[in-house]
XYZ file of C-alpha atoms in Angstrom:
747
model
C 0.000 0.000 0.000
C 1.398 3.334 -1.016
C 0.009 6.200 1.053
C -2.678 5.973 3.691
C -4.672 3.085 2.322
C -7.774 5.248 2.080
C -6.961 8.302 0.020
C -9.192 11.222 -0.809
C -11.735 13.400 0.911
C -11.290 16.838 2.314
C -12.225 18.745 -0.830
C -15.484 20.587 -1.309
C -17.334 22.066 1.641
C -15.349 21.909 4.843
C -16.908 20.330 7.899
C -17.776 22.789 10.689
C -15.280 23.290 13.478
C -15.556 20.674 16.260
C -17.631 21.970 19.158
C -18.647 20.437 22.465
C -22.279 19.362 22.833
C -23.328 18.422 26.354
C -26.607 16.712 27.163
C -25.922 16.670 30.918
C -25.954 19.775 33.087
C -22.908 20.296 35.367
C -25.081 20.167 38.517
C -26.436 16.787 37.400
C -22.904 15.454 37.062
C -21.958 16.387 40.626
C -25.335 15.250 41.980
C -24.748 11.791 40.543
C -21.086 11.670 41.604
C -21.745 8.902 44.138
C -23.450 6.792 41.496
C -20.563 7.353 39.075
C -17.997 6.350 41.705
C -19.752 3.031 42.241
C -19.316 2.201 38.541
C -15.661 3.253 38.362
C -13.051 0.678 37.454
C -10.419 -0.115 40.050
C -6.942 1.159 39.224
C -4.584 -1.777 38.764
C -1.059 -1.081 39.956
C 2.098 -3.013 39.094
C 4.511 -4.044 41.858
C 6.229 -0.875 43.101
C 3.799 1.459 41.280
C 2.420 4.416 43.254
C -0.515 6.729 42.596
C 0.591 10.382 42.353
C -2.507 12.406 41.443
C -5.976 11.998 39.955
C -9.047 13.863 38.714
C -12.646 12.705 38.478
C -15.469 13.573 36.046
C -13.067 13.749 33.100
C -14.491 13.224 29.627
C -12.315 11.159 27.309
C -13.353 12.462 23.893
C -13.831 10.589 20.656
C -13.769 13.355 18.097
C -15.724 13.213 14.887
C -16.471 15.750 12.163
C -18.674 18.313 13.913
C -19.329 16.890 17.363
C -17.522 15.621 20.396
C -18.486 12.408 22.148
C -16.866 10.275 24.789
C -17.121 8.615 28.177
C -16.724 9.966 31.704
C -14.223 8.587 34.163
C -11.151 9.231 36.270
C -7.805 10.416 34.915
C -4.919 9.253 37.101
C -1.154 9.649 37.032
C 1.217 7.180 38.679
C 4.994 6.926 38.641
C 4.604 4.477 35.714
C 1.688 5.672 33.585
C -1.186 8.001 32.853
C -4.417 6.038 32.908
C -8.055 6.761 32.152
C -10.606 4.666 34.042
C -13.894 4.886 32.181
C -17.204 4.556 34.021
C -18.596 2.079 31.499
C -15.352 0.154 30.983
C -16.648 -2.837 32.928
C -19.507 -3.302 30.478
C -17.169 -3.969 27.550
C -17.117 -7.475 26.152
C -13.713 -8.942 26.889
C -13.751 -10.846 23.632
C -13.843 -7.585 21.697
C -10.302 -6.627 22.692
C -8.448 -9.849 22.067
C -4.921 -8.528 21.551
C -4.593 -7.152 25.062
C -1.310 -6.034 26.522
C -1.185 -7.228 30.130
C 1.134 -4.395 31.188
C -0.222 -1.372 29.276
C -3.966 -1.159 28.683
C -5.863 0.539 25.880
C -6.307 3.705 27.975
C -2.844 3.638 29.558
C 0.120 5.797 28.506
C 3.495 5.075 30.069
C 5.243 8.281 31.122
C 8.074 7.518 28.675
C 5.591 7.197 25.804
C 4.365 10.804 26.096
C 5.676 12.884 23.207
C 3.938 16.263 23.472
C 1.237 17.738 25.711
C -1.165 20.414 24.479
C -3.916 22.431 26.099
C -6.965 24.002 24.496
C -7.692 27.547 25.675
C -10.739 29.225 24.091
C -10.543 26.805 21.132
C -6.819 27.558 20.638
C -4.314 24.707 20.967
C -1.060 25.523 22.778
C 1.937 23.450 23.883
C 2.095 22.946 27.656
C 5.333 22.952 29.648
C 6.657 24.176 32.992
C 4.481 26.010 35.503
C 1.089 27.130 34.186
C -0.702 30.341 35.128
C -3.909 29.238 33.455
C -5.200 25.698 33.058
C -6.739 24.319 29.863
C -10.312 23.239 29.149
C -9.037 20.226 27.217
C -5.818 18.265 27.614
C -4.376 16.670 24.451
C -1.607 14.069 24.729
C 0.401 12.955 21.685
C 2.162 9.633 22.267
C 5.346 8.205 20.775
C 3.368 5.182 19.572
C 1.209 7.670 17.587
C -1.890 7.546 19.797
C -3.712 10.819 20.472
C -5.804 11.322 23.622
C -8.267 14.160 24.294
C -9.444 14.744 27.856
C -12.115 17.392 28.459
C -11.696 18.964 31.911
C -14.611 21.375 31.682
C -16.650 19.609 34.370
C -13.738 18.615 36.595
C -13.198 20.457 39.872
C -10.691 23.285 39.538
C -8.312 21.956 42.209
C -8.285 18.536 40.585
C -7.564 20.086 37.181
C -4.542 21.911 38.608
C -3.212 18.777 40.282
C -3.633 16.403 37.345
C -2.360 18.804 34.646
C 0.639 19.941 36.716
C 1.382 16.362 37.730
C 1.305 15.021 34.180
C 3.494 17.856 32.859
C 6.050 17.436 35.651
C 6.332 13.649 35.554
C 6.566 13.432 31.762
C 8.752 16.459 30.961
C 11.014 17.172 33.937
C 14.590 15.786 33.734
C 15.045 12.557 35.679
C 17.858 10.666 37.350
C 18.512 7.140 36.103
C 17.902 5.531 39.496
C 14.508 7.269 39.717
C 13.129 5.407 36.710
C 10.211 3.096 37.440
C 12.377 0.255 36.110
C 14.194 0.081 39.456
C 11.048 0.396 41.601
C 9.447 -2.461 39.703
C 12.552 -4.672 39.885
C 12.941 -4.085 43.647
C 9.251 -4.819 44.338
C 9.285 -7.968 42.206
C 12.650 -9.159 43.553
C 11.221 -12.309 45.123
C 9.431 -13.393 41.952
C 11.100 -16.137 39.950
C 12.953 -14.504 37.058
C 12.694 -16.335 33.722
C 15.886 -17.477 32.046
C 16.541 -14.924 29.255
C 18.616 -17.457 27.304
C 15.377 -19.267 26.435
C 14.503 -16.321 24.196
C 17.836 -15.008 22.870
C 21.604 -15.335 23.102
C 22.440 -12.511 25.502
C 26.170 -12.221 24.601
C 27.077 -11.461 28.206
C 29.508 -14.390 28.499
C 32.620 -15.437 26.606
C 30.877 -18.708 25.681
C 28.109 -16.833 23.864
C 30.637 -15.149 21.584
C 32.483 -18.421 20.980
C 29.183 -20.037 20.024
C 28.449 -17.257 17.516
C 31.952 -17.558 16.024
C 31.434 -21.290 15.599
C 27.962 -20.833 14.102
C 29.229 -18.436 11.428
C 32.530 -20.321 10.856
C 34.439 -17.217 11.895
C 36.549 -18.981 14.528
C 39.342 -19.676 12.014
C 40.284 -16.002 11.704
C 38.801 -14.352 14.796
C 38.938 -14.849 18.552
C 36.760 -13.894 21.518
C 38.661 -11.886 24.146
C 38.025 -11.043 27.792
C 40.477 -8.140 28.022
C 37.619 -5.793 29.018
C 36.241 -8.052 31.742
C 35.106 -5.833 34.609
C 35.137 -2.920 32.120
C 38.727 -2.116 33.084
C 39.677 -1.050 29.530
C 36.591 0.789 28.295
C 33.133 1.409 29.757
C 31.692 1.802 26.271
C 32.574 -1.723 25.117
C 31.000 -4.973 26.387
C 32.938 -7.196 28.759
C 33.574 -9.693 25.939
C 33.883 -9.202 22.206
C 35.663 -10.599 19.136
C 38.753 -9.292 17.329
C 41.012 -10.597 14.511
C 43.255 -13.457 15.688
C 46.559 -11.692 14.735
C 45.648 -8.614 16.808
C 47.683 -8.454 20.056
C 45.343 -8.052 23.048
C 47.617 -5.392 24.530
C 46.647 -3.101 21.610
C 43.021 -2.928 22.810
C 43.634 -0.628 25.835
C 45.928 1.723 23.866
C 43.162 4.218 23.045
C 40.404 2.874 25.334
C 39.092 0.572 22.633
C 39.071 3.184 19.859
C 40.757 2.191 16.612
C 40.215 -1.542 17.263
C 38.454 -3.588 14.539
C 35.617 -5.477 16.294
C 34.045 -8.457 14.575
C 30.312 -8.406 13.784
C 29.681 -11.396 11.514
C 31.374 -13.782 9.066
C 30.124 -14.597 5.571
C 30.077 -18.143 4.147
C 33.072 -17.299 1.887
C 35.265 -16.315 4.831
C 34.839 -12.538 4.493
C 33.807 -10.640 7.599
C 31.911 -7.550 8.632
C 33.877 -5.460 11.144
C 33.309 -2.150 12.906
C 35.611 0.403 14.472
C 35.137 3.517 16.568
C 37.251 6.393 15.298
C 40.203 7.682 17.253
C 39.628 11.019 19.008
C 40.616 14.046 16.954
C 43.853 15.630 18.130
C 45.563 18.908 17.246
C 49.009 17.936 18.490
C 51.243 16.711 15.637
C 53.080 14.267 17.881
C 49.876 12.558 19.041
C 48.578 12.502 15.474
C 51.708 10.670 14.332
C 51.317 8.129 17.151
C 47.702 7.555 16.102
C 48.733 7.170 12.460
C 51.383 4.590 13.302
C 48.918 2.704 15.490
C 46.263 2.598 12.737
C 48.848 1.521 10.151
C 49.729 -1.427 12.353
C 46.072 -2.334 12.877
C 45.376 -2.060 9.165
C 48.222 -4.427 8.296
C 46.736 -7.109 10.544
C 43.421 -7.120 8.679
C 44.496 -6.085 5.153
C 46.852 -8.685 3.695
C 46.336 -8.880 -0.067
C 45.708 -11.009 -1.985
C 44.362 -13.208 0.838
C 42.643 -10.549 2.957
C 41.316 -7.337 1.400
C 39.532 -4.688 3.440
C 37.267 -1.888 2.315
C 36.493 0.888 4.797
C 32.976 2.423 4.943
C 33.080 5.714 6.820
C 29.453 6.073 7.927
C 30.125 9.390 9.670
C 30.982 11.199 6.438
C 29.594 9.132 3.552
C 26.143 8.276 4.856
C 23.238 9.722 6.807
C 23.681 12.110 9.701
C 21.753 11.640 12.933
C 20.301 15.115 12.470
C 18.848 14.110 9.081
C 17.169 11.084 10.650
C 15.648 13.060 13.504
C 14.428 15.905 11.272
C 12.835 13.528 8.780
C 11.058 11.487 11.438
C 9.789 14.605 13.235
C 8.062 15.681 10.013
C 6.897 12.177 9.152
C 5.203 11.384 12.476
C 3.104 14.549 12.288
C 1.215 12.982 9.374
C -0.272 10.452 11.804
C -0.847 12.523 14.941
C -4.379 13.451 13.888
C -6.544 15.400 16.347
C -9.898 14.844 14.632
C -11.615 13.568 11.507
C -11.747 16.986 9.871
C -7.975 17.364 10.160
C -7.530 13.921 8.606
C -9.536 14.748 5.495
C -8.065 18.252 5.167
C -4.519 16.865 5.066
C -5.366 13.784 3.019
C -5.471 15.603 -0.312
C -1.864 16.714 0.316
C -0.748 13.285 1.514
C 1.864 12.526 -1.148
C 3.332 16.037 -1.010
C 3.677 15.858 2.776
C 5.050 12.330 2.651
C 7.722 13.263 0.117
C 8.701 16.455 1.939
C 9.391 14.477 5.141
C 12.104 12.415 3.318
C 11.515 9.514 5.732
C 10.924 6.909 3.017
C 13.992 8.159 1.184
C 16.079 7.653 4.340
C 14.768 4.075 4.616
C 15.682 3.529 0.950
C 19.207 4.860 1.525
C 19.713 2.507 4.484
C 18.578 -0.504 2.454
C 20.776 0.568 -0.452
C 23.836 0.969 1.788
C 23.297 -2.529 3.195
C 23.056 -3.991 -0.336
C 26.260 -2.177 -1.364
C 28.107 -3.755 1.566
C 26.642 -7.173 0.761
C 27.901 -6.815 -2.814
C 31.436 -6.257 -1.506
C 31.231 -9.228 0.858
C 29.484 -11.566 -1.565
C 30.676 -10.664 -5.050
C 34.052 -8.993 -4.414
C 35.167 -11.216 -1.496
C 36.238 -8.229 0.576
C 36.134 -7.657 4.320
C 34.164 -4.559 5.248
C 35.215 -2.236 8.077
C 32.430 0.112 9.220
C 33.794 3.305 10.735
C 31.863 5.717 12.985
C 32.699 8.062 15.825
C 31.584 5.639 18.562
C 30.419 2.756 16.342
C 27.129 2.691 18.260
C 24.514 4.239 15.971
C 24.785 3.801 12.202
C 27.203 0.882 12.652
C 24.517 -0.956 14.629
C 21.920 -0.145 11.969
C 23.936 -1.160 8.902
C 25.603 -4.248 10.378
C 22.235 -5.551 11.612
C 20.581 -5.014 8.236
C 23.394 -6.834 6.438
C 22.985 -9.821 8.742
C 19.197 -9.931 8.357
C 19.624 -9.994 4.572
C 22.487 -12.530 4.477
C 21.879 -14.840 7.433
C 18.565 -16.785 7.560
C 19.190 -17.455 11.270
C 18.573 -13.745 11.894
C 15.157 -14.083 10.272
C 13.946 -16.458 12.978
C 12.567 -14.908 16.136
C 15.305 -16.356 18.353
C 17.974 -15.271 15.858
C 16.547 -11.776 15.447
C 16.367 -11.222 19.198
C 19.936 -12.489 19.535
C 20.988 -10.099 16.765
C 19.505 -7.126 18.636
C 21.306 -8.245 21.795
C 24.631 -8.575 19.969
C 24.654 -5.497 17.727
C 22.533 -3.022 19.697
C 22.627 -3.891 23.400
C 26.221 -5.184 23.585
C 27.165 -2.845 20.740
C 26.590 0.068 23.124
C 23.698 1.824 21.370
C 22.653 4.642 23.696
C 18.968 3.763 24.093
C 18.662 5.956 27.172
C 19.768 9.035 25.203
C 18.365 8.154 21.775
C 14.873 7.552 23.243
C 15.298 10.516 25.632
C 14.047 8.441 28.560
C 15.551 10.828 31.111
C 14.294 13.977 29.337
C 17.701 15.581 29.785
C 18.466 16.546 26.177
C 16.145 16.640 23.186
C 19.206 17.036 20.948
C 20.308 13.460 21.695
C 16.937 11.962 20.747
C 17.180 10.139 17.392
C 15.035 7.121 16.370
C 17.919 4.990 15.032
C 16.531 1.692 16.331
C 13.072 2.512 14.989
C 14.688 3.190 11.600
C 16.203 -0.304 11.758
C 12.773 -1.814 12.486
C 11.350 0.194 9.568
C 13.951 -1.328 7.235
C 13.267 -4.843 8.540
C 9.537 -4.253 8.004
C 10.229 -3.450 4.335
C 11.902 -6.862 4.020
C 9.108 -8.619 5.926
C 6.362 -7.204 3.737
C 8.318 -7.899 0.523
C 9.379 -11.456 1.479
C 6.870 -12.736 4.100
C 7.737 -16.478 3.964
C 11.396 -15.725 4.792
C 10.609 -14.478 8.326
C 9.441 -16.466 11.328
C 7.992 -13.312 12.913
C 5.269 -10.970 11.677
C 4.863 -7.233 11.266
C 2.791 -7.322 14.479
C 5.908 -8.578 16.271
C 7.894 -5.594 14.946
C 5.108 -3.209 15.956
C 4.915 -4.415 19.568
C 8.721 -4.413 19.730
C 8.697 -0.728 18.744
C 6.072 -0.085 21.451
C 8.244 -1.852 24.036
C 10.867 0.880 23.706
C 8.731 2.933 26.110
C 7.720 0.316 28.724
C 10.048 0.778 31.722
C 9.688 -2.650 33.298
C 12.103 -4.113 30.727
C 15.791 -3.300 30.962
C 16.582 -3.993 27.295
C 16.051 -0.438 25.994
C 16.758 1.636 29.115
C 20.559 1.789 29.302
C 23.338 3.316 27.217
C 25.788 0.429 27.649
C 26.235 -2.932 29.389
C 28.552 -1.203 31.876
C 25.864 1.309 32.828
C 23.366 -1.496 33.367
C 25.703 -3.701 35.423
C 26.775 -0.757 37.578
C 23.224 0.330 38.379
C 21.760 -3.092 39.111
C 24.534 -3.901 41.590
C 26.554 -6.449 39.608
C 29.699 -4.306 39.851
C 29.087 -3.422 43.502
C 31.733 -4.312 46.106
C 28.996 -4.879 48.697
C 28.694 -8.667 48.954
C 25.566 -8.420 51.121
C 23.493 -6.502 48.558
C 21.635 -8.670 46.079
C 21.733 -7.570 42.401
C 18.393 -6.606 40.895
C 16.886 -9.001 38.382
C 15.721 -6.878 35.461
C 13.387 -8.332 32.878
C 14.480 -8.519 29.230
C 11.816 -7.594 26.707
C 12.134 -10.955 24.927
C 9.826 -12.882 27.263
C 6.587 -11.979 25.474
C 4.466 -13.850 28.040
C 4.902 -10.831 30.330
C 2.917 -8.677 27.895
C 0.652 -11.128 26.057
C -1.391 -14.253 26.697
C -0.497 -17.362 24.638
C -3.450 -16.793 22.288
C -2.292 -13.242 21.516
C 1.310 -14.390 21.053
C 0.243 -16.463 18.056
C -0.041 -13.191 16.125
C 3.691 -12.636 16.622
C 4.588 -15.865 14.791
C 4.257 -16.092 11.006
C 2.219 -19.197 10.066
C 3.466 -18.907 6.470
C 7.146 -19.024 7.432
C 9.056 -21.476 5.234
C 11.342 -23.415 7.539
C 14.674 -24.635 6.275
C 14.218 -28.208 4.962
C 16.021 -30.941 6.854
C 18.414 -32.688 4.473
C 19.483 -36.301 4.683
C 23.150 -37.276 4.640
C 23.230 -37.844 0.880
C 21.890 -34.384 0.154
C 24.339 -32.733 2.538
C 27.306 -34.168 0.676
C 26.194 -33.158 -2.817
C 24.500 -29.822 -2.411
C 24.713 -26.718 -0.231
C 21.235 -25.270 -0.401
C 21.982 -22.411 1.975
C 24.449 -20.777 -0.375
C 23.466 -22.283 -3.720
C 21.845 -19.101 -4.872
C 24.592 -16.883 -3.518
C 27.362 -18.752 -5.310
C 25.518 -18.863 -8.640
C 25.211 -15.133 -9.177
C 25.958 -14.371 -12.831
C 29.005 -12.287 -13.668
C 27.236 -10.348 -16.384
C 24.201 -8.169 -16.140
C 21.004 -10.051 -16.837
C 17.585 -8.942 -17.983
C 15.386 -6.965 -15.677
C 12.947 -9.033 -13.682
C 9.358 -9.272 -14.988
C 8.090 -7.226 -12.057
C 10.401 -4.317 -12.822
C 9.467 -4.550 -16.481
C 5.821 -4.306 -15.560
C 6.382 -1.133 -13.549
C 8.678 0.447 -16.121
C 6.802 -0.280 -19.352
C 3.251 -1.576 -19.278
C 1.880 0.821 -16.640
C 4.344 3.675 -16.958
C 1.733 5.836 -18.697
C -0.887 5.117 -16.037
C 1.465 5.868 -13.149
C 2.617 9.170 -14.620
C -0.920 10.352 -15.181
C -2.530 9.207 -11.950
C 0.286 9.637 -9.457
C 2.099 12.602 -10.924
C 5.776 13.105 -11.630
C 7.005 12.304 -8.128
C 6.424 8.567 -8.275
C 7.874 8.096 -11.748
C 10.895 10.090 -10.614
C 11.442 7.629 -7.765
C 11.082 4.668 -10.113
C 13.804 6.038 -12.389
C 16.095 6.949 -9.508
C 17.777 3.528 -9.667
C 19.536 4.583 -12.895
C 21.962 6.546 -10.737
C 23.206 3.457 -8.900
C 26.794 2.377 -9.405
C 27.530 -0.209 -12.073
C 28.671 -2.928 -9.651
C 25.697 -2.404 -7.404
C 23.296 -2.325 -10.360
C 24.714 -5.543 -11.798
C 24.594 -7.343 -8.451
C 21.120 -6.045 -7.616
C 19.609 -6.945 -11.018
C 21.307 -10.349 -11.054
C 19.792 -11.314 -7.727
C 16.280 -10.144 -8.595
C 16.367 -12.040 -11.892
C 16.876 -15.355 -10.061
C 14.193 -17.593 -8.519
C 13.624 -16.637 -4.899
C 15.204 -18.641 -2.072
C 14.158 -17.938 1.496
C 17.185 -19.549 3.145
C 20.044 -17.659 1.589
C 20.694 -14.098 0.516
C 17.602 -11.869 0.620
C 17.638 -8.444 -1.039
C 14.912 -5.797 -0.870
C 13.269 -3.963 -3.746
C 14.278 -0.333 -3.237
C 12.788 1.321 -6.301
C 9.922 3.788 -6.235
C 6.708 2.545 -4.612
C 8.362 -0.659 -3.363
C 9.439 1.256 -0.242
C 6.172 1.780 1.612
C 4.673 3.293 4.717
C 4.523 0.858 7.650
C 0.738 1.003 7.665
C 0.109 -1.144 10.717
C 2.284 0.941 13.034
C 1.324 4.372 11.787
C -2.343 4.014 10.809
C -3.593 1.654 13.531
C -5.106 4.429 15.670
C -6.775 6.332 12.791
C -10.296 4.963 12.152
C -10.661 6.918 8.911
C -7.783 4.922 7.438
C -9.305 1.518 8.086
C -10.481 -0.840 5.356
C -13.617 -2.559 6.614
C -13.245 -6.318 6.332
C -10.136 -5.822 4.211
C -6.422 -5.153 4.241
C -3.793 -7.682 5.236
C -6.003 -9.206 7.909
C -8.539 -10.387 5.314
C -5.813 -12.078 3.283
C -4.236 -13.603 6.385
C -7.609 -14.844 7.632
C -8.190 -16.767 4.403
C -4.653 -18.164 4.379
C -4.950 -19.301 7.984
C -8.266 -20.933 7.178
C -6.559 -22.962 4.449
C -3.616 -23.695 6.746
C -5.952 -24.956 9.446
C -7.618 -27.252 6.948
C -4.245 -28.681 5.897
C -3.251 -29.160 9.548
C -6.526 -30.909 10.248
C -5.923 -33.327 7.393
C -2.387 -33.980 8.631
C -3.673 -34.674 12.122
C -6.189 -37.179 10.827
C -3.499 -38.953 8.841
C -1.133 -39.109 11.782
C -3.990 -39.900 14.240
C -2.920 -37.333 16.755
C -4.480 -36.934 20.165
C -7.577 -34.724 20.456
C -5.880 -32.287 22.866
C -3.154 -31.668 20.310
C -5.778 -30.992 17.651
C -7.299 -28.262 19.791
C -3.875 -26.756 20.414
C -2.983 -26.755 16.689
C -6.220 -24.969 15.803
C -5.679 -22.269 18.397
C -3.513 -19.865 16.307
C -6.434 -19.040 14.007
C -8.954 -18.369 16.785
C -8.110 -14.686 17.055
C -9.055 -14.112 13.440
C -12.060 -16.409 13.486
C -13.869 -15.301 16.652
C -14.603 -11.713 15.684
C -16.927 -10.747 12.882
C -15.908 -7.096 13.103
C -12.373 -7.083 11.738
C -10.800 -4.267 9.785
C -7.358 -3.478 8.438
C -6.520 -1.993 11.870
C -6.561 -5.488 13.437
C -5.176 -6.606 15.868
C -4.715 -3.188 17.504
C -8.265 -1.987 16.962
C -11.504 -3.581 15.884
C -14.194 -1.888 13.813
C -14.311 1.764 14.878
C -16.202 4.875 13.949
C -15.972 5.412 10.220
C -16.235 8.813 8.655
C -18.788 9.292 5.902
C -16.365 11.402 3.876
C -15.894 10.252 0.266
C -13.076 7.881 -0.666
C -12.079 9.946 -3.691
C -11.335 13.680 -3.588
C -14.371 15.648 -4.728
C -12.988 19.122 -5.287
C -12.829 20.017 -8.961
C -13.614 16.562 -10.341
C -16.440 17.845 -12.511
C -14.027 20.230 -14.182
C -11.616 17.463 -15.100
C -12.343 16.356 -18.655
C -9.431 14.060 -19.498
C -6.396 12.345 -18.009
C -4.068 15.202 -18.933
C -6.035 17.541 -16.645
C -5.958 14.885 -13.950
C -2.175 14.572 -14.194
C -1.763 18.319 -13.567
C -3.370 18.034 -10.113
C -0.296 16.678 -8.364
C -1.844 16.620 -4.933
C -4.979 14.604 -5.696
C -4.498 10.907 -6.183
C -6.416 7.700 -6.580
C -5.383 4.979 -4.135
C -3.454 2.169 -5.826
C -2.906 0.376 -2.506
C -3.273 -3.267 -1.641
C -5.987 -4.900 -3.690
């Protein structure tokens, strides 16, 4: 789907400005306060969670074209979340919200998930921060997971309004100390609970054995070695306690510049080439120190670059790739397209959708990341060269690019266990500063950059282009992105392994104090029931076939496709031919010049890259070897599930991916049933095998927003833009209107 999925509307007569319509007098509300209290839902607190402030008789609004509706309830703020407790919440059918998160409810907002807070004063929307002299009639909260909440405070007592508004602003915007995060309160309160073994869900890479296992798995142990020189973080607090370096490298070189200038192993290719990363040496003005650094780097380079046997190509990501500022600026513009306050705003902006989308440059940044990964793969695969990624601290773009390369080249990383292990290895142990990049402490907005989210965006492009190659689903990626802001998991709340170990007591000299057991995010049973977890696993995943001994000797299916890449450029694939020739006229006329410009942008690619890219896409697809994305034009899409899931106007009733998946699962269930009958399995196993499809089968009110929202209010605005259509007489006139498009999404 290119665009919003439902495109149009907004032209013609504008809907009137939203206004509040009350059918209950204020005195009636306070008269019935006792009755309302009896119906209120009890606030559920996690271990260690404390109530800070609350307000009653708050109206949570559901905004539609020209009216405002909602439900009354209590708005509360704890040291973990903001929560709305609706008066009629208990009357909801539990079966209607099947994909429930056990930690964060539908009306809960963790304090770390709050992006911006606005107040409405005399119908004017203003950003709220610091101490307020005047308090708003309506509180609007924009969340980092793209939810938008409206709370009308018109009938709330004045003192309660002051307390709840001031409390929410303070606890979501004021700078925090690390030890004051709810993460530590929760861990201390749940200290006696049995902690699950994280190694059941991922390789944590916190022991030397884990790194040795990874070296053996990738056949990198012939040229590289795991070292413990940084055990206890005595060399560098930025590096993990254990990591891998080239075998010829003397271990005494590692402490020379606190780990800077050392090539650290990421992954080994089947042909013996490796992906390495290095943090740059600090810039010095003194000529003597510069000469020392130069001599040191020359020595390091000679250990890894030994032609003709070992050739190394350096990729300087700090100067020849994206900047962190570009990423942050693009995403700031992009996310505004989905933070919709009301239906009228949706339709007003919809006619400019493609213009706004292009001006954000977010999809272009995703395309550049995918392209950079393919360029590196071409060097590893076709040119048999080692690649050394270079960055200032090797903890942002190095993590992004190295992870993408591994997802594309290593089918193990496309399983859920392998993917979670990859994140542990490249991001957590790689020292990505999640605390700063997610701005969890609210200490510096300048440090906030969604690098990890950009990685998930790139993986989503691969998942939606090659679904059978991945054991996990797009829903898995979506809930993983949401988990960035849930402070009961330690995975995304530290800048380095050293910072985590120091603050949980593992590096403490006090033998009497017991280290805190922090939960990793990878145990999904903490957030979801088993039935809901089935939506995280791809039922169409093509597992690697088990080969008998005879097959193993004669063929190598894992790399058969990789090793048979042609040396000369082949014909374009049929799909590319279709886009370039048969429908080129239609695309230019209906979608304007922008889309055709993106389609032709691939002509600028380098010859080697173009040859490698075309050669791969001309081959039959294999899901257990090299996997390259399509990066041309409309192939790079908006992650619809993550960004449109809270916008009812964007839903496709009874359609979208969920309709296709429902039918496929129905067929899969039928095949499973036949297999069970053949194998005469036990009845209890039959019931368990049928369970994964129950979520899609039980509800008759599914839409494309599933599983995050069922059928919601649907605007009666037209699907196609209405302004000026009568005046359009032919396709040439239509092509001139660059901002009005017909949806060519998923059909």
